PDB file of C-alpha atoms in Angstrom:
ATOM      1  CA  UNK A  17     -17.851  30.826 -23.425  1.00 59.00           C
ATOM      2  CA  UNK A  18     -14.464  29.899 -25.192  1.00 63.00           C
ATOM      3  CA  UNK A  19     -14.710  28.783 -28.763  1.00 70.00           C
ATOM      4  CA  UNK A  20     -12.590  25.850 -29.496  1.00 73.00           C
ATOM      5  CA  UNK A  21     -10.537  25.563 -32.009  1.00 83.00           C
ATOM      6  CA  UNK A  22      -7.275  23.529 -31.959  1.00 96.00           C
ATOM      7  CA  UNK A  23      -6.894  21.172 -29.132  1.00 98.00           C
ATOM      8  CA  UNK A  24      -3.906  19.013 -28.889  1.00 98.00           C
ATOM      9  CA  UNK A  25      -4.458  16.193 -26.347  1.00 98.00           C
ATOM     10  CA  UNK A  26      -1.895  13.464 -24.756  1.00 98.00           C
ATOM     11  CA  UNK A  27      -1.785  10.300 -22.771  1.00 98.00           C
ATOM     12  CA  UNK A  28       1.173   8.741 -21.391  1.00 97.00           C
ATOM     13  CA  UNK A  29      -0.527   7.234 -18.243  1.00 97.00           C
ATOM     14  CA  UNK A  30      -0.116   3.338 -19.243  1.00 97.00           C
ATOM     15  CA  UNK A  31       1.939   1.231 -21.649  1.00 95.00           C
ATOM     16  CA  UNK A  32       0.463   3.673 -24.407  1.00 97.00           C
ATOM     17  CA  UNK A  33       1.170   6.698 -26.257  1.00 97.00           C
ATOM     18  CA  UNK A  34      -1.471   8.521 -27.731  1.00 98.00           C
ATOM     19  CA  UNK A  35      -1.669  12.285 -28.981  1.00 98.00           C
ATOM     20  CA  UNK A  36      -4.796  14.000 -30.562  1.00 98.00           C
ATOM     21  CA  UNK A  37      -5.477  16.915 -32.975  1.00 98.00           C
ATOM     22  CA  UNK A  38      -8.647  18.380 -32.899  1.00 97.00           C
ATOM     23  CA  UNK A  39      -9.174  21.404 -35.067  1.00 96.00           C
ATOM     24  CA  UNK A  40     -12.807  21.682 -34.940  1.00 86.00           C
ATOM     25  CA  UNK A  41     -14.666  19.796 -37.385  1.00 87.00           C
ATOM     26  CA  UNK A  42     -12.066  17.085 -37.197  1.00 94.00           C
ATOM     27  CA  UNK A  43      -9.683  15.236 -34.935  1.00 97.00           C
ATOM     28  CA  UNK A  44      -6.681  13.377 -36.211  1.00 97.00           C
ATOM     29  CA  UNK A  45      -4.673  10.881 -33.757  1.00 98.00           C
ATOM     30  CA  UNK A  46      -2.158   8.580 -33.004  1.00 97.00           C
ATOM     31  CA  UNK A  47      -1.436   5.778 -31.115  1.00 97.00           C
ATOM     32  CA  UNK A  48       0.821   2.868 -30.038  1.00 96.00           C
ATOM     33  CA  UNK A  49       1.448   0.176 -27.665  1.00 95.00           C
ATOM     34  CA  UNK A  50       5.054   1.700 -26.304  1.00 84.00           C
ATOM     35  CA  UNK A  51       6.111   0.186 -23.125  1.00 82.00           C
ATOM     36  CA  UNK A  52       9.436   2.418 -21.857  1.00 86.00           C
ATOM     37  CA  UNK A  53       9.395   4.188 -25.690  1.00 92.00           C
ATOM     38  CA  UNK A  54       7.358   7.342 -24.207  1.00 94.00           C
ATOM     39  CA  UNK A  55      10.254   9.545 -24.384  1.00 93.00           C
ATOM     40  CA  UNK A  56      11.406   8.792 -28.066  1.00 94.00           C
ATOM     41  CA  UNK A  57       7.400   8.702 -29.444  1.00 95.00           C
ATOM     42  CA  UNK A  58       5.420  11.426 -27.817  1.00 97.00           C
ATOM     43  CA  UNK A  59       7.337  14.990 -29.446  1.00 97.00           C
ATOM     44  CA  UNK A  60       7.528  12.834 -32.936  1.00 97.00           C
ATOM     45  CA  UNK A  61       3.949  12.278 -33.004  1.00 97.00           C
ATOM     46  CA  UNK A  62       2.917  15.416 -31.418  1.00 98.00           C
ATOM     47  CA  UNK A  63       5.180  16.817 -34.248  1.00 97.00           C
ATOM     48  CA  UNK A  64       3.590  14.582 -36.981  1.00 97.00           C
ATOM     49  CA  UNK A  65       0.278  15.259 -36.314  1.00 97.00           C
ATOM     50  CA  UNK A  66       0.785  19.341 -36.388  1.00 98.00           C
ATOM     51  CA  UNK A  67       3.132  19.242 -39.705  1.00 97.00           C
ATOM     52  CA  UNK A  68       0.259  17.199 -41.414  1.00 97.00           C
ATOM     53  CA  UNK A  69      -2.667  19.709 -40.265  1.00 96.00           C
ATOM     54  CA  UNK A  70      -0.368  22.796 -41.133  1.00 97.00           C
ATOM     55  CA  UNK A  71      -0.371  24.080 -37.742  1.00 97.00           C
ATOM     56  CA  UNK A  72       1.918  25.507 -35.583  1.00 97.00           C
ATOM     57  CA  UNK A  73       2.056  25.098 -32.137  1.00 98.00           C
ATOM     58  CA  UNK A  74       1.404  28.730 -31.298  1.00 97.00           C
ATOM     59  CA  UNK A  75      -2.208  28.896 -33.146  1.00 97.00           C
ATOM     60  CA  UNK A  76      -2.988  26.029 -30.875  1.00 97.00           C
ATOM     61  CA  UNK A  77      -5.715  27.147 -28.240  1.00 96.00           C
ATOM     62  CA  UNK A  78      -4.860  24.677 -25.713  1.00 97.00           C
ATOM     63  CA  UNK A  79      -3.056  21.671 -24.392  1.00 98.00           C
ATOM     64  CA  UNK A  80      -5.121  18.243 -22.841  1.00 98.00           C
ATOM     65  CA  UNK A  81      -3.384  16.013 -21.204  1.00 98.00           C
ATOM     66  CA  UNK A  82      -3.943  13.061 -18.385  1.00 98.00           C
ATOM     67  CA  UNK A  83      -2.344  13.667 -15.236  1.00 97.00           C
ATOM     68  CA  UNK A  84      -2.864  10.375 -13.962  1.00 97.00           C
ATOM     69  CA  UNK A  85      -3.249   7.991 -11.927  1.00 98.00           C
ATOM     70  CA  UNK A  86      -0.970   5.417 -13.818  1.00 97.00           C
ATOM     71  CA  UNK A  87       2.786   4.679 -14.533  1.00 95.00           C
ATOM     72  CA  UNK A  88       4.880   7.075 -12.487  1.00 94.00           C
ATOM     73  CA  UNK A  89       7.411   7.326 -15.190  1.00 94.00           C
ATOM     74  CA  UNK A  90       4.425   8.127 -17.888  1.00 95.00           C
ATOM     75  CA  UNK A  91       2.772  10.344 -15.828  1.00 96.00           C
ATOM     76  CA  UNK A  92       6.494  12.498 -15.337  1.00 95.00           C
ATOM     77  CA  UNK A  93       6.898  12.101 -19.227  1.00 96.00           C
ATOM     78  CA  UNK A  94       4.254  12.865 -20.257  1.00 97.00           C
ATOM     79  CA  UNK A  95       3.868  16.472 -17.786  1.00 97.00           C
ATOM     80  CA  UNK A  96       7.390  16.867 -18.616  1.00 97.00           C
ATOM     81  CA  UNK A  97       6.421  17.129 -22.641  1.00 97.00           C
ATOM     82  CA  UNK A  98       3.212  19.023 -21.665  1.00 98.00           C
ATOM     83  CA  UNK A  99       5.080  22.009 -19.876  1.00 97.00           C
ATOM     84  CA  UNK A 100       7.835  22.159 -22.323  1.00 97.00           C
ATOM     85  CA  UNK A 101       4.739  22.657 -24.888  1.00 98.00           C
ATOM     86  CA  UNK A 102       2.735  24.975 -22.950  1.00 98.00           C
ATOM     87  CA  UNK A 103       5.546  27.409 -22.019  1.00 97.00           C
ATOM     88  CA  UNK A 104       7.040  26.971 -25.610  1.00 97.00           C
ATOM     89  CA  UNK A 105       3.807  28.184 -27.266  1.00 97.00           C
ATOM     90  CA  UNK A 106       2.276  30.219 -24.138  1.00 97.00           C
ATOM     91  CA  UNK A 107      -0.646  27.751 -24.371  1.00 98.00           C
ATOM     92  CA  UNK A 108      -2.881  26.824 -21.038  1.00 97.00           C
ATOM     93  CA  UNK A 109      -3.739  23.708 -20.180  1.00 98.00           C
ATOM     94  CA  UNK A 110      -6.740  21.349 -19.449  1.00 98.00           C
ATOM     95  CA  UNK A 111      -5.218  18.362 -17.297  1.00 98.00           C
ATOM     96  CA  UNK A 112      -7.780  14.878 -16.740  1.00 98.00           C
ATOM     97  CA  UNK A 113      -8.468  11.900 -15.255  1.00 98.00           C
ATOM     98  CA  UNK A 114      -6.670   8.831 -17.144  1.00 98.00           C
ATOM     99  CA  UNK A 115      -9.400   6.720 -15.380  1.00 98.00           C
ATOM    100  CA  UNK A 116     -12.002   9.051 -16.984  1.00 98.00           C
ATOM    101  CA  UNK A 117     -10.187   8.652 -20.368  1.00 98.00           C
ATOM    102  CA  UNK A 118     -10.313   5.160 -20.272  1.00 98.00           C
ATOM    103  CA  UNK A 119     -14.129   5.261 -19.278  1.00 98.00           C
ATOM    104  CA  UNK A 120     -14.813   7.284 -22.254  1.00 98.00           C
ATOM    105  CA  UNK A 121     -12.428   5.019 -24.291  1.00 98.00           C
ATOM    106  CA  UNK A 122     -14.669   2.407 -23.615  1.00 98.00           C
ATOM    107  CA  UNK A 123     -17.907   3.300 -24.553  1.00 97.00           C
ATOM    108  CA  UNK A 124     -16.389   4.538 -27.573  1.00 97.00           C
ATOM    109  CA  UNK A 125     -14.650   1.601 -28.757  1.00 97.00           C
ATOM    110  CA  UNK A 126     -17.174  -0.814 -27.293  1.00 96.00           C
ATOM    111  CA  UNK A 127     -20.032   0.953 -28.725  1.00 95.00           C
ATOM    112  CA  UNK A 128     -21.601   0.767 -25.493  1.00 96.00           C
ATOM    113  CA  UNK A 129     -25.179   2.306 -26.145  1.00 94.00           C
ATOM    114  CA  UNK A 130     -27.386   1.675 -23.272  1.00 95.00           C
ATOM    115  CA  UNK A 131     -27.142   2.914 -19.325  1.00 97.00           C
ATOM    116  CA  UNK A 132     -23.683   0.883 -17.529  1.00 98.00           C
ATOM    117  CA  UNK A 133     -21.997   1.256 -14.811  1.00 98.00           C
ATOM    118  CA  UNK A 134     -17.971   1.521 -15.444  1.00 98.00           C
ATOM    119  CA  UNK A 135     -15.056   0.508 -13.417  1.00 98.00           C
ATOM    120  CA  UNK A 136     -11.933   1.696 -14.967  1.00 98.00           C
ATOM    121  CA  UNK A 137      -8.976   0.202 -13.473  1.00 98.00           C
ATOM    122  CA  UNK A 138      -4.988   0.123 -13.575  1.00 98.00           C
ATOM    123  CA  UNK A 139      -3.025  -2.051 -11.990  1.00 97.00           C
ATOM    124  CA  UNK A 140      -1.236  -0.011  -9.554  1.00 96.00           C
ATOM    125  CA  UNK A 141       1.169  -2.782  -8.856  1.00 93.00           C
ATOM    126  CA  UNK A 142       2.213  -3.208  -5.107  1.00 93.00           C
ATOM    127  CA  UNK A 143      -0.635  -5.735  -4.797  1.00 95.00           C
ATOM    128  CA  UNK A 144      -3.000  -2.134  -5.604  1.00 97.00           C
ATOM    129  CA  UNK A 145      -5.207  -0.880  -7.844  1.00 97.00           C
ATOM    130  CA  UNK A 146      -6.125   2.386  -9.162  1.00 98.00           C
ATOM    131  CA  UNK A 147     -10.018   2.660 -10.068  1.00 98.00           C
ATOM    132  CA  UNK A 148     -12.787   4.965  -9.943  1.00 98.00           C
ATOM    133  CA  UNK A 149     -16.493   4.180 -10.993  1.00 98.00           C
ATOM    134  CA  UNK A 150     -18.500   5.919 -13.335  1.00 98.00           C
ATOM    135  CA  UNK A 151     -22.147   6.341 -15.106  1.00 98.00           C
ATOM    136  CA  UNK A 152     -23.097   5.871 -18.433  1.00 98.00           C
ATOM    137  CA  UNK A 153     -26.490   6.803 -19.532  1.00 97.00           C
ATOM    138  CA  UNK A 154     -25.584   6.455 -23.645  1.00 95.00           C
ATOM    139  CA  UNK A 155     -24.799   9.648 -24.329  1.00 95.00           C
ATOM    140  CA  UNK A 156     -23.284  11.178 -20.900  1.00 96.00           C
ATOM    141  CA  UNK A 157     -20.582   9.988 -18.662  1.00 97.00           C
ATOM    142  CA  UNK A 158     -21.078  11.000 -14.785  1.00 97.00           C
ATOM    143  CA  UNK A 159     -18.748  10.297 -11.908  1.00 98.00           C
ATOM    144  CA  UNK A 160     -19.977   8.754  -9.626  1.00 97.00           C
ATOM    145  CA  UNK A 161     -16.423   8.364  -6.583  1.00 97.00           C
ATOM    146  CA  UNK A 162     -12.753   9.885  -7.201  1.00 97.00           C
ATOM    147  CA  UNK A 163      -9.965   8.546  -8.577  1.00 98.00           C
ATOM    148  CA  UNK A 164      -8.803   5.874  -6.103  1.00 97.00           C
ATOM    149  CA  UNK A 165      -5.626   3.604  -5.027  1.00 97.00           C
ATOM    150  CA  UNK A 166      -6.676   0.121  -2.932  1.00 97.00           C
ATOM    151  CA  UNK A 167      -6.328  -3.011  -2.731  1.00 97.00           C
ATOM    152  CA  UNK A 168      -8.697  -4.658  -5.426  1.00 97.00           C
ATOM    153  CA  UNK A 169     -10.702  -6.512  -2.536  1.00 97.00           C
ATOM    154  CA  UNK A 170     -11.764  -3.168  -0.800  1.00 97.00           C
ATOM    155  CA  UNK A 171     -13.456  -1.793  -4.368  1.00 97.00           C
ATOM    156  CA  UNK A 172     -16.843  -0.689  -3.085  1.00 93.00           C
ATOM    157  CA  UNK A 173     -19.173   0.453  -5.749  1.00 95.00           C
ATOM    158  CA  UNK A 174     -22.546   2.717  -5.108  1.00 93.00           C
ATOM    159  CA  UNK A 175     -25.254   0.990  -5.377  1.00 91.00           C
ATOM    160  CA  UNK A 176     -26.858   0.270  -8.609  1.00 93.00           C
ATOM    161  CA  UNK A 177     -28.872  -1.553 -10.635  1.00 94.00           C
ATOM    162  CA  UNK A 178     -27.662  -1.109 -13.925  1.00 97.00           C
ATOM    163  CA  UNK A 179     -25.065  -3.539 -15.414  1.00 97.00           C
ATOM    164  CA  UNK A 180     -21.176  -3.780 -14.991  1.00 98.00           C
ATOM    165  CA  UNK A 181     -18.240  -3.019 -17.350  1.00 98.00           C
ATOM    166  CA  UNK A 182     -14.801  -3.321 -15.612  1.00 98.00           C
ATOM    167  CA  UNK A 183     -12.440  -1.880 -17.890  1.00 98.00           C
ATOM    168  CA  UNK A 184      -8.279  -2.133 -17.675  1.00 98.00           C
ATOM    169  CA  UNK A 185      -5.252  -3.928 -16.890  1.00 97.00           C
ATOM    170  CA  UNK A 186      -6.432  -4.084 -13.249  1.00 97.00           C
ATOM    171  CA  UNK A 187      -8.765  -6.903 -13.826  1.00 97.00           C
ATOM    172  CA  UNK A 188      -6.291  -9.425 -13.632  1.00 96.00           C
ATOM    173  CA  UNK A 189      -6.964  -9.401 -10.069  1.00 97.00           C
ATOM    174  CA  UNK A 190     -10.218 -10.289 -10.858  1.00 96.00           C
ATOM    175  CA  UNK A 191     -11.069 -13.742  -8.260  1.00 96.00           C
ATOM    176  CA  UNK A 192      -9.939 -10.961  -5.218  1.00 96.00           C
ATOM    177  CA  UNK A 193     -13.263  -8.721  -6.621  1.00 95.00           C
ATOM    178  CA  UNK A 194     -16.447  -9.623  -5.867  1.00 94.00           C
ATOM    179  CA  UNK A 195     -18.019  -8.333  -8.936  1.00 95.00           C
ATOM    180  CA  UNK A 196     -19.726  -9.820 -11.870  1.00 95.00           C
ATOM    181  CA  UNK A 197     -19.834  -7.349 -14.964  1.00 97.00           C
ATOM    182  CA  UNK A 198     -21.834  -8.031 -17.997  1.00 97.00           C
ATOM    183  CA  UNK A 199     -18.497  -6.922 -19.838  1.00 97.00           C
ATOM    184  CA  UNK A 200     -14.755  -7.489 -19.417  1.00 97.00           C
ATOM    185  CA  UNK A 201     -12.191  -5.167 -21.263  1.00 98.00           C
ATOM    186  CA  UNK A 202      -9.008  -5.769 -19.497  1.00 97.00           C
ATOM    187  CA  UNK A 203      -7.317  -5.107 -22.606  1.00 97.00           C
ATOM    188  CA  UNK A 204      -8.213  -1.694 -23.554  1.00 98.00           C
ATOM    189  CA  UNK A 205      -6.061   1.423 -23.018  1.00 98.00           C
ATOM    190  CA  UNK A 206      -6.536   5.193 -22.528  1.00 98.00           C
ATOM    191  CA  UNK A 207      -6.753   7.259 -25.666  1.00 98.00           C
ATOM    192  CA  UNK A 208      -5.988  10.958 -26.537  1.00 98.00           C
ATOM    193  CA  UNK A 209      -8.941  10.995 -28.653  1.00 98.00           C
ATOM    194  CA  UNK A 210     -11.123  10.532 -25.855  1.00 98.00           C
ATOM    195  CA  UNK A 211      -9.030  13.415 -23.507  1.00 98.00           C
ATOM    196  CA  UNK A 212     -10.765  15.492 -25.997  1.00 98.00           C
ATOM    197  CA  UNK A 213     -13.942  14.136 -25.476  1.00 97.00           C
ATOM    198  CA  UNK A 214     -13.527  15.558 -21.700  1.00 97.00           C
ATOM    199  CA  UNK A 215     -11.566  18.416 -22.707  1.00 97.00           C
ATOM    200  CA  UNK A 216     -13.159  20.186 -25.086  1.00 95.00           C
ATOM    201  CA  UNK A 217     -16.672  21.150 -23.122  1.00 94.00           C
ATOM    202  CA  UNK A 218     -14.562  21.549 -20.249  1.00 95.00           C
ATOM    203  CA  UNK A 219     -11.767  24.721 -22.063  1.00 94.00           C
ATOM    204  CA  UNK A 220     -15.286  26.149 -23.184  1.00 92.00           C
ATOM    205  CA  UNK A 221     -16.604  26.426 -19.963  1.00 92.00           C
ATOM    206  CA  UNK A 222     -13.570  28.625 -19.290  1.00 91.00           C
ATOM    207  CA  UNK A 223     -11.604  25.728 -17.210  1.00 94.00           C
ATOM    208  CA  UNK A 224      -8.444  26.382 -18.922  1.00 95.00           C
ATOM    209  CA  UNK A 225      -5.254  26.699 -16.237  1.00 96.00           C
ATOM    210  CA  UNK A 226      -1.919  27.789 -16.579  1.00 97.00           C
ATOM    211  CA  UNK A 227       0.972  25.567 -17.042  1.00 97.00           C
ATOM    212  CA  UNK A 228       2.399  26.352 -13.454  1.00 96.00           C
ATOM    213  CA  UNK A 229      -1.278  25.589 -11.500  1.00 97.00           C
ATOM    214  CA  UNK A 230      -1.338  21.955 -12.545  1.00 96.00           C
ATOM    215  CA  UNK A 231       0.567  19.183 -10.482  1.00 95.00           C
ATOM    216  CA  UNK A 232       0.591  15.311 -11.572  1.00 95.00           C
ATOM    217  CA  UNK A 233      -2.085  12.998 -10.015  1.00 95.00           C
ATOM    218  CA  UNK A 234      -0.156  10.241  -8.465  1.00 95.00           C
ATOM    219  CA  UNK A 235      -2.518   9.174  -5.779  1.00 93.00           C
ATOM    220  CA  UNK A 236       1.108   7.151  -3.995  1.00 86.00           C
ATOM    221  CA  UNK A 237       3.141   8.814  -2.167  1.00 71.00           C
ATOM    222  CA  UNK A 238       6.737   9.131  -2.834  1.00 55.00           C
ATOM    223  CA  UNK A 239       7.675   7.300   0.163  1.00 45.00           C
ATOM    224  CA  UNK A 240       5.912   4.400  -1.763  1.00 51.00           C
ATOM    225  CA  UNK A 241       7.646   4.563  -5.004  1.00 51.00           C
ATOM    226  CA  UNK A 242      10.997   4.427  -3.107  1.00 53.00           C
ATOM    227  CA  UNK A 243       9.895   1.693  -1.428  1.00 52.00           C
ATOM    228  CA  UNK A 244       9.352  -0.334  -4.452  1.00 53.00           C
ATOM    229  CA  UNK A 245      12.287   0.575  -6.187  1.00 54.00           C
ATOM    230  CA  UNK A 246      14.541  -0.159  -3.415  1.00 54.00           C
ATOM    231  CA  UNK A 247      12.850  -3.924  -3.593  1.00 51.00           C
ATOM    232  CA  UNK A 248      12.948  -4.005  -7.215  1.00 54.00           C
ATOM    233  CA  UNK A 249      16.606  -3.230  -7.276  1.00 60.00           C
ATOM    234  CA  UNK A 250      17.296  -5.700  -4.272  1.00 58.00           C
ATOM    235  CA  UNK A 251      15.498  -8.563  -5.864  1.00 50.00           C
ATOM    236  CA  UNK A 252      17.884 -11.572  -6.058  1.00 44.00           C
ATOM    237  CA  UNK A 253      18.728 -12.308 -10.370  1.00 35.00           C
ATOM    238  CA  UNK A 254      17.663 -15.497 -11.127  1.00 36.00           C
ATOM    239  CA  UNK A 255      20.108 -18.457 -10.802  1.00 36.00           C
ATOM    240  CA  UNK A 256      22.757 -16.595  -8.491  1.00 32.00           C
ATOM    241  CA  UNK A 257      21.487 -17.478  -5.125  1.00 34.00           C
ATOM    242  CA  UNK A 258      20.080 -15.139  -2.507  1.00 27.00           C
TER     243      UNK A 258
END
């Protein structure tokens, strides 16, 4: 088994940034609400948060980091930062879920003690949604389907008799689901804290990869994105005609 040390953890996946320092005994973090600021915020908080604990980034012992699903251009940020760490300081890497994240966000922030199911969602836009369903027993998170991208209508969850929380931006689409959790948390975001959470047993366990073995989690295909960008960029401006 690998003995953990110094983690350093990221999430770029939503309108978030988040890093995380764990160095044992204690984890130090940051986050903030940074819709299309990724770029400028992630290196001066990763930077931040190793100046404070006296570390450098070579006496790290890993990198954490969400792959996805979520925002195409957080997702490519954030890798982008990730690699440029992990080949900088010849660190491996521990890549995860951002639906798991934000599962484990949830019953941390949300104290949730007793047994729940949880539906993490994004809002995938293109009338989709990204989601995947989970189990929470109080102490233990277990998955119970993948990471997914649907329509919200076609959500399907295993069967269950335990109550509901639906967390994430997805839940706007909420009269298209035919669902009725005990708790709504449409607001709440992935953290870095929690990548740790999922990391940390995980590196370990020996599940540590190198840099050039991990590939982003998308779940759309590029034909997709182009797709959408060629409408976006096509859309009429307001107040000039069509």
């Amino acid at each position: 088994m690998f003995a953990v040390k110094k983690v350093l953890a990221i999430d770029t996946t939503t309108q978030a940034c988040s890093v995380a320092l764990s160095l044992g005994n204690s984890v130090s973090s940051r986050f903030q609400l940074a819709s299309r600021e990724h770029t400028r915020l992630l290196l001066p908080m990763v930077n931040d948060l190793l100046s404070e604990a006296g570390v450098k980034l070579t006496e790290l012992d890993a990198l954490a980091f969400t792959r996805g699903p979520g925002s195409f251009t957080g997702i490519r940020i954030g890798f982008s930062v990730i690699q440029g760490l992990a080949l900088g300081g010849d660190l491996p890497v521990l890549p995860v879920s951002s639906l798991e994240t934000l599962a484990h966000t949830a019953c941390r922030q949300l104290f949730i003690e007793d047994s729940y199911r949880l539906l993490p969602m994004f809002d995938a836009r293109m009338d989709e949604v990204y989601w995947s369903v989970f189990e929470w027993n109080g102490v233990e998170l277990t998955r119970l389907t993948p990471d997914n991208l649907s329509p919200p209508e076609t959500i399907i969850l295993p069967h269950s008799r335990l109550p509901l929380a639906v967390i994430g931006d997805g839940w706007h689409y909420a009269e298209r689901i035919d669902l009725y959790p005990t708790i709504e948390a449409s607001a709440l975001l992935p953290d870095a804290r929690d990548v740790l959470t999922i990391a940390i047993p995980e590196i370990e366990n020996g599940a540590l990869m190198a840099i050039d073995e991990v590939k982003p989690l998308y779940l759309r295909d590029k034909v997709s994105w182009q797709k959408r960008k060629r409408l976006r960029e096509n859309k009429p401006i307001s107040g000039t005609g069509t």
